[in-house]
PDB file of N, CA and C and ligand atoms in Angstrom:
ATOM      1  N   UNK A1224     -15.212   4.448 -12.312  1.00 73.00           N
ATOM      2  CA  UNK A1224     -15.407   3.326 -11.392  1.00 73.00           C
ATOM      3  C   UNK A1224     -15.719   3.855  -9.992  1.00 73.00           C
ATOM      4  N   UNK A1225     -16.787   3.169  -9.127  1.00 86.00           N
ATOM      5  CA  UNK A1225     -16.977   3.693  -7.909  1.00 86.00           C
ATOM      6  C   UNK A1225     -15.988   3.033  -6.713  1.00 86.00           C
ATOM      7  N   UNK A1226     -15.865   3.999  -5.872  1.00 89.00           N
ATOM      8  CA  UNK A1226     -15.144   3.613  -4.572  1.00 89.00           C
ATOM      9  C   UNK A1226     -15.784   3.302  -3.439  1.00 89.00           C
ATOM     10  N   UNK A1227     -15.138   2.965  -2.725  1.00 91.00           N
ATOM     11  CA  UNK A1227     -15.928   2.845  -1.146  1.00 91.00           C
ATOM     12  C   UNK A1227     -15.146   2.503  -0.356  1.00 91.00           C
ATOM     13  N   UNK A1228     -15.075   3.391   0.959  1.00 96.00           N
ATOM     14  CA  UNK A1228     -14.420   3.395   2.124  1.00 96.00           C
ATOM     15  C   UNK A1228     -14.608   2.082   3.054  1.00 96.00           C
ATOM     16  N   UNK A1229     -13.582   1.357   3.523  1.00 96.00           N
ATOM     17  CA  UNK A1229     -13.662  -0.155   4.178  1.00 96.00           C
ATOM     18  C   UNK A1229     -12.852   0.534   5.050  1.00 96.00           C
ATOM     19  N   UNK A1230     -13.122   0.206   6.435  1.00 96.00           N
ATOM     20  CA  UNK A1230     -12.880   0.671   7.608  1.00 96.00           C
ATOM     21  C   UNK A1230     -11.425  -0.584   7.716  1.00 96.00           C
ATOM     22  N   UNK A1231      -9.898  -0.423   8.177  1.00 96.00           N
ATOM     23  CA  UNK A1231      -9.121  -1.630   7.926  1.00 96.00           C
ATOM     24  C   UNK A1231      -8.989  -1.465   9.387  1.00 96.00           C
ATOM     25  N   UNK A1232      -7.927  -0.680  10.349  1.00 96.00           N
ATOM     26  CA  UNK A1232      -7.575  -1.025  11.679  1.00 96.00           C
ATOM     27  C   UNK A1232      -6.971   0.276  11.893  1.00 96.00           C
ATOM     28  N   UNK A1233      -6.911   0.550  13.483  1.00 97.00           N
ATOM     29  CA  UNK A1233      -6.567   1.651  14.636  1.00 97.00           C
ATOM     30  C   UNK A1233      -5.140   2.011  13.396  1.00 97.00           C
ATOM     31  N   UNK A1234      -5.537   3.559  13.443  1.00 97.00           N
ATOM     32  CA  UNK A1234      -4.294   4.061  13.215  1.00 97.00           C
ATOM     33  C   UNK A1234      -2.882   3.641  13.482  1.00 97.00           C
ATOM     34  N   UNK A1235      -3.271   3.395  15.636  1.00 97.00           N
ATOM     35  CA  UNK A1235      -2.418   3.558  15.925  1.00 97.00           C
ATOM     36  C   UNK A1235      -1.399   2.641  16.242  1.00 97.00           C
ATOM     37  N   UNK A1236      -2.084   1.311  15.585  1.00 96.00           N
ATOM     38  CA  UNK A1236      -1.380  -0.231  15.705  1.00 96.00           C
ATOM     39  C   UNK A1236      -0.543   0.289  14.228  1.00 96.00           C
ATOM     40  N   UNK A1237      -0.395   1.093  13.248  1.00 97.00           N
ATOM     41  CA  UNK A1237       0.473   0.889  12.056  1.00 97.00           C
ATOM     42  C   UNK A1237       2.116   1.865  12.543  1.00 97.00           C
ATOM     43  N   UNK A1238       2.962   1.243  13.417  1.00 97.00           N
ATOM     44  CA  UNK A1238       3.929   1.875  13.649  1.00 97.00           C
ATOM     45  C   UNK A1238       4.829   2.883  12.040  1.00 97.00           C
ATOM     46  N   UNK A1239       5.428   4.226  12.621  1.00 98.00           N
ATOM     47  CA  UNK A1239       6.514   4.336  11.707  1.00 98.00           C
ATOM     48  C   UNK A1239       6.997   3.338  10.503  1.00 98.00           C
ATOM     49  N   UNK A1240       7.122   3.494   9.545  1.00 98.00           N
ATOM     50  CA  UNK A1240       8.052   2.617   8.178  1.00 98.00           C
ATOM     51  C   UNK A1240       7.387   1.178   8.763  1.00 98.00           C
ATOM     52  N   UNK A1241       6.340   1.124   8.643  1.00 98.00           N
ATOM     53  CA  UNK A1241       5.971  -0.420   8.410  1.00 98.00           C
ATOM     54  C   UNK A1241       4.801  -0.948   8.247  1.00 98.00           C
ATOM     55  N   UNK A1242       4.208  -2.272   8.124  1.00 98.00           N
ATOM     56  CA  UNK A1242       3.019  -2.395   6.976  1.00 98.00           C
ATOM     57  C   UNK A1242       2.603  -3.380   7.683  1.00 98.00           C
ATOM     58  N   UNK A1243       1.190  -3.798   6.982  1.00 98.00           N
ATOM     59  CA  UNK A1243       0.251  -4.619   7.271  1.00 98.00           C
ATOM     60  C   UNK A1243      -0.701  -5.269   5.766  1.00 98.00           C
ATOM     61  N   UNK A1244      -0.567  -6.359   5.944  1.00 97.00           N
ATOM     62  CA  UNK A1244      -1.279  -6.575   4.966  1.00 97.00           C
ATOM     63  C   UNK A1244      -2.921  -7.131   5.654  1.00 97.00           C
ATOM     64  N   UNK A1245      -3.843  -7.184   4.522  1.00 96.00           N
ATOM     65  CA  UNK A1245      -4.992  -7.432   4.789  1.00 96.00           C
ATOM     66  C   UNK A1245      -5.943  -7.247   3.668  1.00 96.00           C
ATOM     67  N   UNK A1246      -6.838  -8.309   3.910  1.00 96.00           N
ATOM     68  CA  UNK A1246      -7.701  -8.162   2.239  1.00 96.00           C
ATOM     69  C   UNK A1246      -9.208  -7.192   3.207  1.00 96.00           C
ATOM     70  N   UNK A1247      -9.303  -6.626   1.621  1.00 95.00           N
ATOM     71  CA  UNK A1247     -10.360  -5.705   2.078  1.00 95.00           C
ATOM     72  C   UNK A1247     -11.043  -5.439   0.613  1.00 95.00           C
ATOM     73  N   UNK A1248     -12.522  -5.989   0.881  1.00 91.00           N
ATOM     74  CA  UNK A1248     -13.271  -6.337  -0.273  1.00 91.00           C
ATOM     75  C   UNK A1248     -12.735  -6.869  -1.421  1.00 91.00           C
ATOM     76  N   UNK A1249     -12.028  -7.858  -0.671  1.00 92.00           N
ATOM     77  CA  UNK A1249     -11.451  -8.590  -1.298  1.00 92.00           C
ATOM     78  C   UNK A1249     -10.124  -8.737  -2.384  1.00 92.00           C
ATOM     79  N   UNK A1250      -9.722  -7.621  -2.039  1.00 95.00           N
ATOM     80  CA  UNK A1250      -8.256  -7.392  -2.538  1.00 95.00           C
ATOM     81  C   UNK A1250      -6.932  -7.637  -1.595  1.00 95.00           C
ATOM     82  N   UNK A1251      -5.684  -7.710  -1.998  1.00 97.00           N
ATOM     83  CA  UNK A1251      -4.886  -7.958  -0.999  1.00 97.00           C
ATOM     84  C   UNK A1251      -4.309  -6.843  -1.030  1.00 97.00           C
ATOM     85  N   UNK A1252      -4.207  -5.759   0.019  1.00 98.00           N
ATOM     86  CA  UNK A1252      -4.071  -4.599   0.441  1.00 98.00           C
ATOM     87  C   UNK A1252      -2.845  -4.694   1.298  1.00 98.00           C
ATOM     88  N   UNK A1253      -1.893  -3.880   1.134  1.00 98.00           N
ATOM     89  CA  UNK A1253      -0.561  -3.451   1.873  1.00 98.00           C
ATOM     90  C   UNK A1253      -0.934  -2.291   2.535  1.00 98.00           C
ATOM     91  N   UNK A1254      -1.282  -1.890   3.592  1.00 98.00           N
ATOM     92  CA  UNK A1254      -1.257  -0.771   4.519  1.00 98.00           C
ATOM     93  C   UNK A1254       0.210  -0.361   5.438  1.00 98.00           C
ATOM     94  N   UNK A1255       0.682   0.640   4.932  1.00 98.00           N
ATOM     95  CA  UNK A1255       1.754   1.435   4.941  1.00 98.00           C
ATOM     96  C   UNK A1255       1.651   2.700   5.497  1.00 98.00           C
ATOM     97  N   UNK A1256       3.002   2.853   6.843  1.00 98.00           N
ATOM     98  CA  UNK A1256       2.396   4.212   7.439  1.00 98.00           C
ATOM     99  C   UNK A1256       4.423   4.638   7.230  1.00 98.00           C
ATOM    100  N   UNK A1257       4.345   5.994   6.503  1.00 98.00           N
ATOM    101  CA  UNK A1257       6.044   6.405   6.517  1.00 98.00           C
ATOM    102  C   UNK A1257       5.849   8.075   6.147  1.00 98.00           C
ATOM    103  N   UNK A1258       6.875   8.360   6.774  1.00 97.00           N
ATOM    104  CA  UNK A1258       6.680   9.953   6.887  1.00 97.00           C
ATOM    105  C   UNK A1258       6.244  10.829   7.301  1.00 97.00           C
ATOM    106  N   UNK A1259       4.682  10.090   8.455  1.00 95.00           N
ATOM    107  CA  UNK A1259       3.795  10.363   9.573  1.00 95.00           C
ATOM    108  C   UNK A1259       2.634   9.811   8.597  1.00 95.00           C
ATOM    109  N   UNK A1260       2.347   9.438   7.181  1.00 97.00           N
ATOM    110  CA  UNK A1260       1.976   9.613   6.324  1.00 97.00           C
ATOM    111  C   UNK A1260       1.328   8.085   5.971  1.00 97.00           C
ATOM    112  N   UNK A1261      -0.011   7.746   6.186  1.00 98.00           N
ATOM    113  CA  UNK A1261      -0.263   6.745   5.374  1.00 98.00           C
ATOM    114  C   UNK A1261      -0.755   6.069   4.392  1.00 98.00           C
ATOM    115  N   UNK A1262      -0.685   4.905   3.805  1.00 98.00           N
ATOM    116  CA  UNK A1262      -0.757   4.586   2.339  1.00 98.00           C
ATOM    117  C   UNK A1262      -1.236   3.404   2.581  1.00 98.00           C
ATOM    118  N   UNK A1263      -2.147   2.924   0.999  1.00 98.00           N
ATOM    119  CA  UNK A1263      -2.147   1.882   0.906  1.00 98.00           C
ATOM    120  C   UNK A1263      -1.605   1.189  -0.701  1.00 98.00           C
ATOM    121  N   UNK A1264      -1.135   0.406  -0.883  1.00 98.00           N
ATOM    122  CA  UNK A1264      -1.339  -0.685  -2.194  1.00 98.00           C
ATOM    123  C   UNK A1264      -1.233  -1.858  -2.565  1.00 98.00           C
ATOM    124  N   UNK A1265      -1.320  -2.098  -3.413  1.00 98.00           N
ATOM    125  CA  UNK A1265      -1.418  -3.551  -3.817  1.00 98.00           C
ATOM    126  C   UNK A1265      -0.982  -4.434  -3.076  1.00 98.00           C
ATOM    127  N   UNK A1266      -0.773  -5.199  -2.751  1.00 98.00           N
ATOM    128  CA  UNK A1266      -0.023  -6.048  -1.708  1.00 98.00           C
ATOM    129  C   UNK A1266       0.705  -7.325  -2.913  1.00 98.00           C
ATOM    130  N   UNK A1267       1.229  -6.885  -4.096  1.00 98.00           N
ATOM    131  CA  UNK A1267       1.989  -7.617  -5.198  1.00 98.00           C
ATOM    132  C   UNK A1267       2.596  -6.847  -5.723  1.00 98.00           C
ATOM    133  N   UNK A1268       3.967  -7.048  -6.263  1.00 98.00           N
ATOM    134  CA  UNK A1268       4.818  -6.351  -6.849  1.00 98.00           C
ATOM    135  C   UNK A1268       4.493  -7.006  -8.297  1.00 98.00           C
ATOM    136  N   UNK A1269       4.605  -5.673  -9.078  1.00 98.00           N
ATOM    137  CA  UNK A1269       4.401  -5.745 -10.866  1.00 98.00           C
ATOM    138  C   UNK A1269       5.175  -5.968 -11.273  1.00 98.00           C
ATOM    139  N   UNK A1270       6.524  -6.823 -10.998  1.00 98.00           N
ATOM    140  CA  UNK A1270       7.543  -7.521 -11.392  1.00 98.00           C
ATOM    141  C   UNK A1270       6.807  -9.020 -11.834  1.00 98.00           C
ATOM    142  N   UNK A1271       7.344  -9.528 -11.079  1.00 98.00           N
ATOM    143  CA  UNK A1271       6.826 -11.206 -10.919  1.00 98.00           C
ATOM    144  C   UNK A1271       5.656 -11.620  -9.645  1.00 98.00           C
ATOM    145  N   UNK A1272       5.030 -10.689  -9.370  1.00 98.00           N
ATOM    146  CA  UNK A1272       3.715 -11.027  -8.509  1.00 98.00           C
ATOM    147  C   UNK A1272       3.941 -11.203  -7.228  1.00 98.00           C
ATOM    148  N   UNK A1273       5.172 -10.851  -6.662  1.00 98.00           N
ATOM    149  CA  UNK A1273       5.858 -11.129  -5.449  1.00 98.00           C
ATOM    150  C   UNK A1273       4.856 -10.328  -4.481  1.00 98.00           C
ATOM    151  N   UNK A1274       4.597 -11.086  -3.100  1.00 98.00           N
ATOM    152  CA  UNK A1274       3.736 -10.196  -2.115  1.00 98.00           C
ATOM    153  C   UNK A1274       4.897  -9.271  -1.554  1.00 98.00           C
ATOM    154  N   UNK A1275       4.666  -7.836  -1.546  1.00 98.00           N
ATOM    155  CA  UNK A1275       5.277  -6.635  -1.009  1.00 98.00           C
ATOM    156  C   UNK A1275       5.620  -6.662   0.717  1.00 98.00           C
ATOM    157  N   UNK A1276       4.525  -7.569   1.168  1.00 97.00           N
ATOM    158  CA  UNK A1276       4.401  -7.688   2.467  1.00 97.00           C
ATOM    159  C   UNK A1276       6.048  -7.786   2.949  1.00 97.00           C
ATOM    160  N   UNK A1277       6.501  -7.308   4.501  1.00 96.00           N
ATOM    161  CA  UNK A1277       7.886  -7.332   5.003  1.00 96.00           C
ATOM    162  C   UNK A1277       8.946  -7.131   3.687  1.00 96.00           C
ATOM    163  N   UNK A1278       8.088  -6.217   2.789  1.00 97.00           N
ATOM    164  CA  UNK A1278       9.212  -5.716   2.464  1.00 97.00           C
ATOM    165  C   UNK A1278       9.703  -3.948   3.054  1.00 97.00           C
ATOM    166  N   UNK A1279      11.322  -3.503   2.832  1.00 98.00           N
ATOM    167  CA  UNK A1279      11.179  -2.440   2.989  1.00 98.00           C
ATOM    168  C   UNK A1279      10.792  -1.305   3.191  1.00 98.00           C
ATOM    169  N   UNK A1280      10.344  -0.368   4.493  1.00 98.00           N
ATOM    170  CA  UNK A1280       9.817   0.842   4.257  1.00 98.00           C
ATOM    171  C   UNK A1280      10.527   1.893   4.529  1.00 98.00           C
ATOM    172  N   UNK A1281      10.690   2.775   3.763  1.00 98.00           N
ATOM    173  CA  UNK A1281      11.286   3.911   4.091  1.00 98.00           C
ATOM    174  C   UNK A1281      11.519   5.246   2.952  1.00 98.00           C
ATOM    175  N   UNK A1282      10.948   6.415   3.868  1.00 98.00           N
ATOM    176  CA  UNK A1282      10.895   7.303   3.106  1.00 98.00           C
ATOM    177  C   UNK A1282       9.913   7.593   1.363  1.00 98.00           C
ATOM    178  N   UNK A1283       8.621   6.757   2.299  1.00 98.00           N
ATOM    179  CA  UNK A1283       7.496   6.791   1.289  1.00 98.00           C
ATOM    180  C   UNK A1283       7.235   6.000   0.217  1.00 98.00           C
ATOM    181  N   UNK A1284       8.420   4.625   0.465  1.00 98.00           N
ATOM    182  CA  UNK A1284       8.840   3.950  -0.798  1.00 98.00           C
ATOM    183  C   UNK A1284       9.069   2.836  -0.423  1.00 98.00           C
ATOM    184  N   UNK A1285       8.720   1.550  -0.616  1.00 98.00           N
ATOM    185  CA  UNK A1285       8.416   0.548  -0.083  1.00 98.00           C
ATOM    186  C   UNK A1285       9.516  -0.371  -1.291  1.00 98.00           C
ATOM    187  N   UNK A1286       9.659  -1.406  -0.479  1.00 98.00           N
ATOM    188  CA  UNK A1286      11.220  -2.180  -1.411  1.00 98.00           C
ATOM    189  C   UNK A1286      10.536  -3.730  -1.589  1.00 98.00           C
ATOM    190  N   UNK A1287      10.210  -4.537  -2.657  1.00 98.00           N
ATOM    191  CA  UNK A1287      10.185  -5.519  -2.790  1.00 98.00           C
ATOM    192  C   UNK A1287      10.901  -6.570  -2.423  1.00 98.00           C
ATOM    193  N   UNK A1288      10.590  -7.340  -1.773  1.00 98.00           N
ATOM    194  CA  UNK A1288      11.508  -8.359  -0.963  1.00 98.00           C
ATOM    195  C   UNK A1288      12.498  -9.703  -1.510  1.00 98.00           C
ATOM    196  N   UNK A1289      11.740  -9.461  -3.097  1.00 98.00           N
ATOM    197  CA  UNK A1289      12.030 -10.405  -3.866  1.00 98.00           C
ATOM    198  C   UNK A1289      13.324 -10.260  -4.647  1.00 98.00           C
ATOM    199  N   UNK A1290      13.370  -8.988  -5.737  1.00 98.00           N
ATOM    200  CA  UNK A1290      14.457  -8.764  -6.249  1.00 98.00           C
ATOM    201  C   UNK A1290      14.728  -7.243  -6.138  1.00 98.00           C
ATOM    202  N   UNK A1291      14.085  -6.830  -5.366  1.00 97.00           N
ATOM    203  CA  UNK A1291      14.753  -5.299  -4.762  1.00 97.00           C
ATOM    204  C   UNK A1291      13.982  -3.744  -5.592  1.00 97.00           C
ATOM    205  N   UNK A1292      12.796  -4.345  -6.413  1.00 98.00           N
ATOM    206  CA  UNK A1292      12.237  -2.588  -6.956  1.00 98.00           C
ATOM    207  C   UNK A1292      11.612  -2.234  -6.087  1.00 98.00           C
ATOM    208  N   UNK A1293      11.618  -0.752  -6.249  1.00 98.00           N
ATOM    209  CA  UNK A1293      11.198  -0.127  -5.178  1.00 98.00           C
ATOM    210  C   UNK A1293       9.775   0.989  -5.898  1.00 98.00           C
ATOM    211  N   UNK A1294       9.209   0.849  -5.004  1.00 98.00           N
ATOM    212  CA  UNK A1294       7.853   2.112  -5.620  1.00 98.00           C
ATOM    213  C   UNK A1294       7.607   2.944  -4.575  1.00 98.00           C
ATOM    214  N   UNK A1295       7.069   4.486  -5.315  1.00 98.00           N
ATOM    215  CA  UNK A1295       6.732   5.463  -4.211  1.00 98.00           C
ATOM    216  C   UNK A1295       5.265   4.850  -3.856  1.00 98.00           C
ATOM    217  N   UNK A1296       5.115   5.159  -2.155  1.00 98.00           N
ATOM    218  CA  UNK A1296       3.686   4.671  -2.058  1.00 98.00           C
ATOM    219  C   UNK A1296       2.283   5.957  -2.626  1.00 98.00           C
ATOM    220  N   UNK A1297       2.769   6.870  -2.638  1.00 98.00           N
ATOM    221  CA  UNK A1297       1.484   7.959  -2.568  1.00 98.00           C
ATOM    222  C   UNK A1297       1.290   7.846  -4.389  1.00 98.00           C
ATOM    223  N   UNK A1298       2.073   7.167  -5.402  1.00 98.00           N
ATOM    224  CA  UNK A1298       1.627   7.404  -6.748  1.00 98.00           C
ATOM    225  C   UNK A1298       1.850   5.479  -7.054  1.00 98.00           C
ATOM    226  N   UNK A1299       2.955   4.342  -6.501  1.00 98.00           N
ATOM    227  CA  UNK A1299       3.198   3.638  -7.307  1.00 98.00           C
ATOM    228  C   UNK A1299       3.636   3.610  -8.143  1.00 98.00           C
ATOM    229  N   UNK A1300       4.903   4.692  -8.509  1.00 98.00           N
ATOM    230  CA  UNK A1300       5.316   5.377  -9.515  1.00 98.00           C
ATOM    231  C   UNK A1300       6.924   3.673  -9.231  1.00 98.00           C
ATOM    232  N   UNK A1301       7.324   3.084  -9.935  1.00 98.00           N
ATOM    233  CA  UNK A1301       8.171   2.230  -9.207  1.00 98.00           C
ATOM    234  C   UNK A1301       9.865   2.523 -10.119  1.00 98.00           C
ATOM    235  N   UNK A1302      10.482   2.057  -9.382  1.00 98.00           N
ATOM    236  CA  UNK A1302      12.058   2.484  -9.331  1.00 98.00           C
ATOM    237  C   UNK A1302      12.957   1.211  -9.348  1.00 98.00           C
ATOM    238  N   UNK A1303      13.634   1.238 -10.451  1.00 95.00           N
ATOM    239  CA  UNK A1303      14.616   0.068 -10.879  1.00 95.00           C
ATOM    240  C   UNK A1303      14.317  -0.291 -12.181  1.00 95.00           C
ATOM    241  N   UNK A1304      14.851  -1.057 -12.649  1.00 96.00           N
ATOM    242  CA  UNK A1304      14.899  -1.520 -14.285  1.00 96.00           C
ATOM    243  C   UNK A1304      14.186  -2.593 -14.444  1.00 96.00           C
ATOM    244  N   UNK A1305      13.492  -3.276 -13.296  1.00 97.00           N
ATOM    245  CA  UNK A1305      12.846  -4.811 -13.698  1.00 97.00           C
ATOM    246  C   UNK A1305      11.357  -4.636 -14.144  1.00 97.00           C
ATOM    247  N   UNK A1306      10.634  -3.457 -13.774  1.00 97.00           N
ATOM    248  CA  UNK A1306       9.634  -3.359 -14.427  1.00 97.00           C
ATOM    249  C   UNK A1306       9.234  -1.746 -14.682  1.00 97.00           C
ATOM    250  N   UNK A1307       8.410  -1.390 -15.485  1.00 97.00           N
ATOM    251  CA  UNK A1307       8.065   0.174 -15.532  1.00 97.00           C
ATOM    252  C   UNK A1307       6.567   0.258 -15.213  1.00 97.00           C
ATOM    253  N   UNK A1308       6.042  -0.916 -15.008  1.00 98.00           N
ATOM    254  CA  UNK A1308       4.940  -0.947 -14.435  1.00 98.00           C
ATOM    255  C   UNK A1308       4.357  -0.165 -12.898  1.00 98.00           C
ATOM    256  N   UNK A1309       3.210   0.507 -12.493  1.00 98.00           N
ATOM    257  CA  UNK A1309       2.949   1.514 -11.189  1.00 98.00           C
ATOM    258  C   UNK A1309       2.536   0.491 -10.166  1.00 98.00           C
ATOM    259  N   UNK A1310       2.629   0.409  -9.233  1.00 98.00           N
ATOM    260  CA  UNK A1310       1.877  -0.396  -8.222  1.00 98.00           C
ATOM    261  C   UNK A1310       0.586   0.608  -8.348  1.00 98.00           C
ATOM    262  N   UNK A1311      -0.457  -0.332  -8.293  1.00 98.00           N
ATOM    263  CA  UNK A1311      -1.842  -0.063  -7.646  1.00 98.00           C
ATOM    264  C   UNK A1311      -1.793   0.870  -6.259  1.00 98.00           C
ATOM    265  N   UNK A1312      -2.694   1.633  -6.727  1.00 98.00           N
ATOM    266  CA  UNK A1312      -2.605   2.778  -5.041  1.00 98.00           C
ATOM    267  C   UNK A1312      -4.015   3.055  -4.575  1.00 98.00           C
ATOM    268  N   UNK A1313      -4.659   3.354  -3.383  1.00 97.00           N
ATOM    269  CA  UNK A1313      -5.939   3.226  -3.045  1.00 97.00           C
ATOM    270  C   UNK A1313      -5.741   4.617  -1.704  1.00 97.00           C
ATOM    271  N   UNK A1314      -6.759   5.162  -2.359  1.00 97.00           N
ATOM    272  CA  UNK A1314      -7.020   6.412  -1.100  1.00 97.00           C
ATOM    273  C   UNK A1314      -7.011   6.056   0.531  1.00 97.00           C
ATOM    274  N   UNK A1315      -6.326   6.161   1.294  1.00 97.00           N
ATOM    275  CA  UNK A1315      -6.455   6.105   2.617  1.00 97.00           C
ATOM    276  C   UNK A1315      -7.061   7.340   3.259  1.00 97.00           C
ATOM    277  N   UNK A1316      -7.999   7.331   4.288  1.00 97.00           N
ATOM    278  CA  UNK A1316      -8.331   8.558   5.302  1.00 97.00           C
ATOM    279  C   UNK A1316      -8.401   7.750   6.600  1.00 97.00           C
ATOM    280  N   UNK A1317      -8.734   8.996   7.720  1.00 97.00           N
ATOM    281  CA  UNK A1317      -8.499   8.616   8.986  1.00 97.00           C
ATOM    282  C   UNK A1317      -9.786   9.375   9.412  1.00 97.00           C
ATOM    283  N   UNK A1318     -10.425   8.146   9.941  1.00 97.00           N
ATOM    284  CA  UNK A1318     -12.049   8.201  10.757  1.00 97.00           C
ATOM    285  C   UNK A1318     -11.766   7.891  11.851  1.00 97.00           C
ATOM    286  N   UNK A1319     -12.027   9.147  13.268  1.00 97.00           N
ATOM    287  CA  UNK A1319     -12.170   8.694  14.588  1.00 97.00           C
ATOM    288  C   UNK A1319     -11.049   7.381  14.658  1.00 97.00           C
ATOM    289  N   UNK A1320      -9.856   8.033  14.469  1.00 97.00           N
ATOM    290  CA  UNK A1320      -8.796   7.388  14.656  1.00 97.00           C
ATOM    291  C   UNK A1320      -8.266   5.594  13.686  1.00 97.00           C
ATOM    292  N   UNK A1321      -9.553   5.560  13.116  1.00 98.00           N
ATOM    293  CA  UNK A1321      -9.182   4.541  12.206  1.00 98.00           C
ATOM    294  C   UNK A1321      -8.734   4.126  10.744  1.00 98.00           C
ATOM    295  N   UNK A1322      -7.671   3.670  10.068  1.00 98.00           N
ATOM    296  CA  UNK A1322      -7.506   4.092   8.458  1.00 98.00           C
ATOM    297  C   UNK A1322      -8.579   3.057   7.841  1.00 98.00           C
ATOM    298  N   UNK A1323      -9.450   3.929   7.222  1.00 98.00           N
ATOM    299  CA  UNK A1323     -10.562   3.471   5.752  1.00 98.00           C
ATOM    300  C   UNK A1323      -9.697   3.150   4.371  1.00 98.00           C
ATOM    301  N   UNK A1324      -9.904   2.640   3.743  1.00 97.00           N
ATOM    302  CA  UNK A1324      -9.049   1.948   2.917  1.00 97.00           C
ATOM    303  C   UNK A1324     -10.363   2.454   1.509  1.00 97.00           C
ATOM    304  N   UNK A1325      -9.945   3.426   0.253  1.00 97.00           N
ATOM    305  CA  UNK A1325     -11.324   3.188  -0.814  1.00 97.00           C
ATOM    306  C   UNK A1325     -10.754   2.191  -1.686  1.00 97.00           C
ATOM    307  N   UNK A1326     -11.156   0.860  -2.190  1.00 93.00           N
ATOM    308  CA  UNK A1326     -11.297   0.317  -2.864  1.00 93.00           C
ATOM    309  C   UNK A1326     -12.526   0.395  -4.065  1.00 93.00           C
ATOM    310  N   UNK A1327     -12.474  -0.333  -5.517  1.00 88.00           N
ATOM    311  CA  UNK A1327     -13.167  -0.380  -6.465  1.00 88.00           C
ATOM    312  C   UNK A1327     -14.377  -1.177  -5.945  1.00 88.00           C
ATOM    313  N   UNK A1328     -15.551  -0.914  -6.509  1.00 80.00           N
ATOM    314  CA  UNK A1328     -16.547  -1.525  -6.137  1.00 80.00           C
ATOM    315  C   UNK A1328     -17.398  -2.195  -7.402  1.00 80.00           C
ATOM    316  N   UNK A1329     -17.876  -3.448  -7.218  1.00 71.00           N
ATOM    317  CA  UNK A1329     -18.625  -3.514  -8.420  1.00 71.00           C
ATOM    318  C   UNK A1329     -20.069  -2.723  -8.462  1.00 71.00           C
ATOM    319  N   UNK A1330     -20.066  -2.043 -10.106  1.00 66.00           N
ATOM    320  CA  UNK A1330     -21.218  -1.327  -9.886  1.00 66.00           C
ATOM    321  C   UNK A1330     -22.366  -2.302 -10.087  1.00 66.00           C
TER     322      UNK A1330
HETATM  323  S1  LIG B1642       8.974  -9.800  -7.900  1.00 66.26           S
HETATM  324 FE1  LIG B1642       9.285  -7.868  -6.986  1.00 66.26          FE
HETATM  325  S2  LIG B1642      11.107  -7.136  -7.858  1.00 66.26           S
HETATM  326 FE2  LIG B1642      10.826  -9.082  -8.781  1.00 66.26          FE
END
C-alpha cells in the first residue's frame, strides 16, 4: 500500500505527554508527542471504538479514556485484557520544524 506525507502542525504547539487530534486525508489521527518523541495513531481505541483523544499520555503509551487500555504509541502493541487488538500506527517525521503525518493512499 502507498503512503504519503500530510504536513499536520508546528512541532512546537505538541507540548510534552500530550495530543492532538486531527483528520488527515481523511482519517482521524491522534498526534502524540512523549519521551521528546513523536507519534501518531488512530484516534479510536480497538476496544469499543472509543476516541483516544484526552486520553492519558505517558511514557510512550497512551491510556484510553473509556475503560482504561493502554497501547504503546511507536508499535500499538496494546496492554490490558479488554482487547488484544494493535492500535493503528502511522510514520511521523519532522520537516522544517513541522510533523508530516504518512497515511495510506488510494492507489
Ligand atoms: S473503548 Fe477503549 S478501553 Fe474500552
Amino acid at each position: 500500500m502507498n503512503t504519503q506525507y500530510n504536513r499536520a502542525m508546528h512541532a512546537d504547539e505538541l507540548a510534552e505527554n500530550s495530543s492532538r487530534c486531527m483528520e488527515i486525508a481523511g482519517i482521524n489521527v491522534l498526534l502524540c508527542r512523549s519521551g521528546g518523541e513523536f507519534f501518531a495513531v488512530l484516534n479510536q481505541c480497538t476496544h469499543q471504538d472509543a476516541p483516544l483523544q484526552g486520553g492519558r499520555i505517558r511514557n510512550r503509551m497512551v491510556s484510553c479514556p473509556l475503560h482504561g487500555m493502554r497501547y504503546e504509541l511507536s508499535t500499538g502493541k496494546p496492554f490490558g485484557q479488554l482487547t488484544h487488538v494493535p492500535l493503528p500506527t502511522y510514520p511521523v517525521r519532522v520537516v522544517d520544524g513541522y510533523l508530516e503525518v504518512a497515511v495510506p493512499i488510494a492507489e
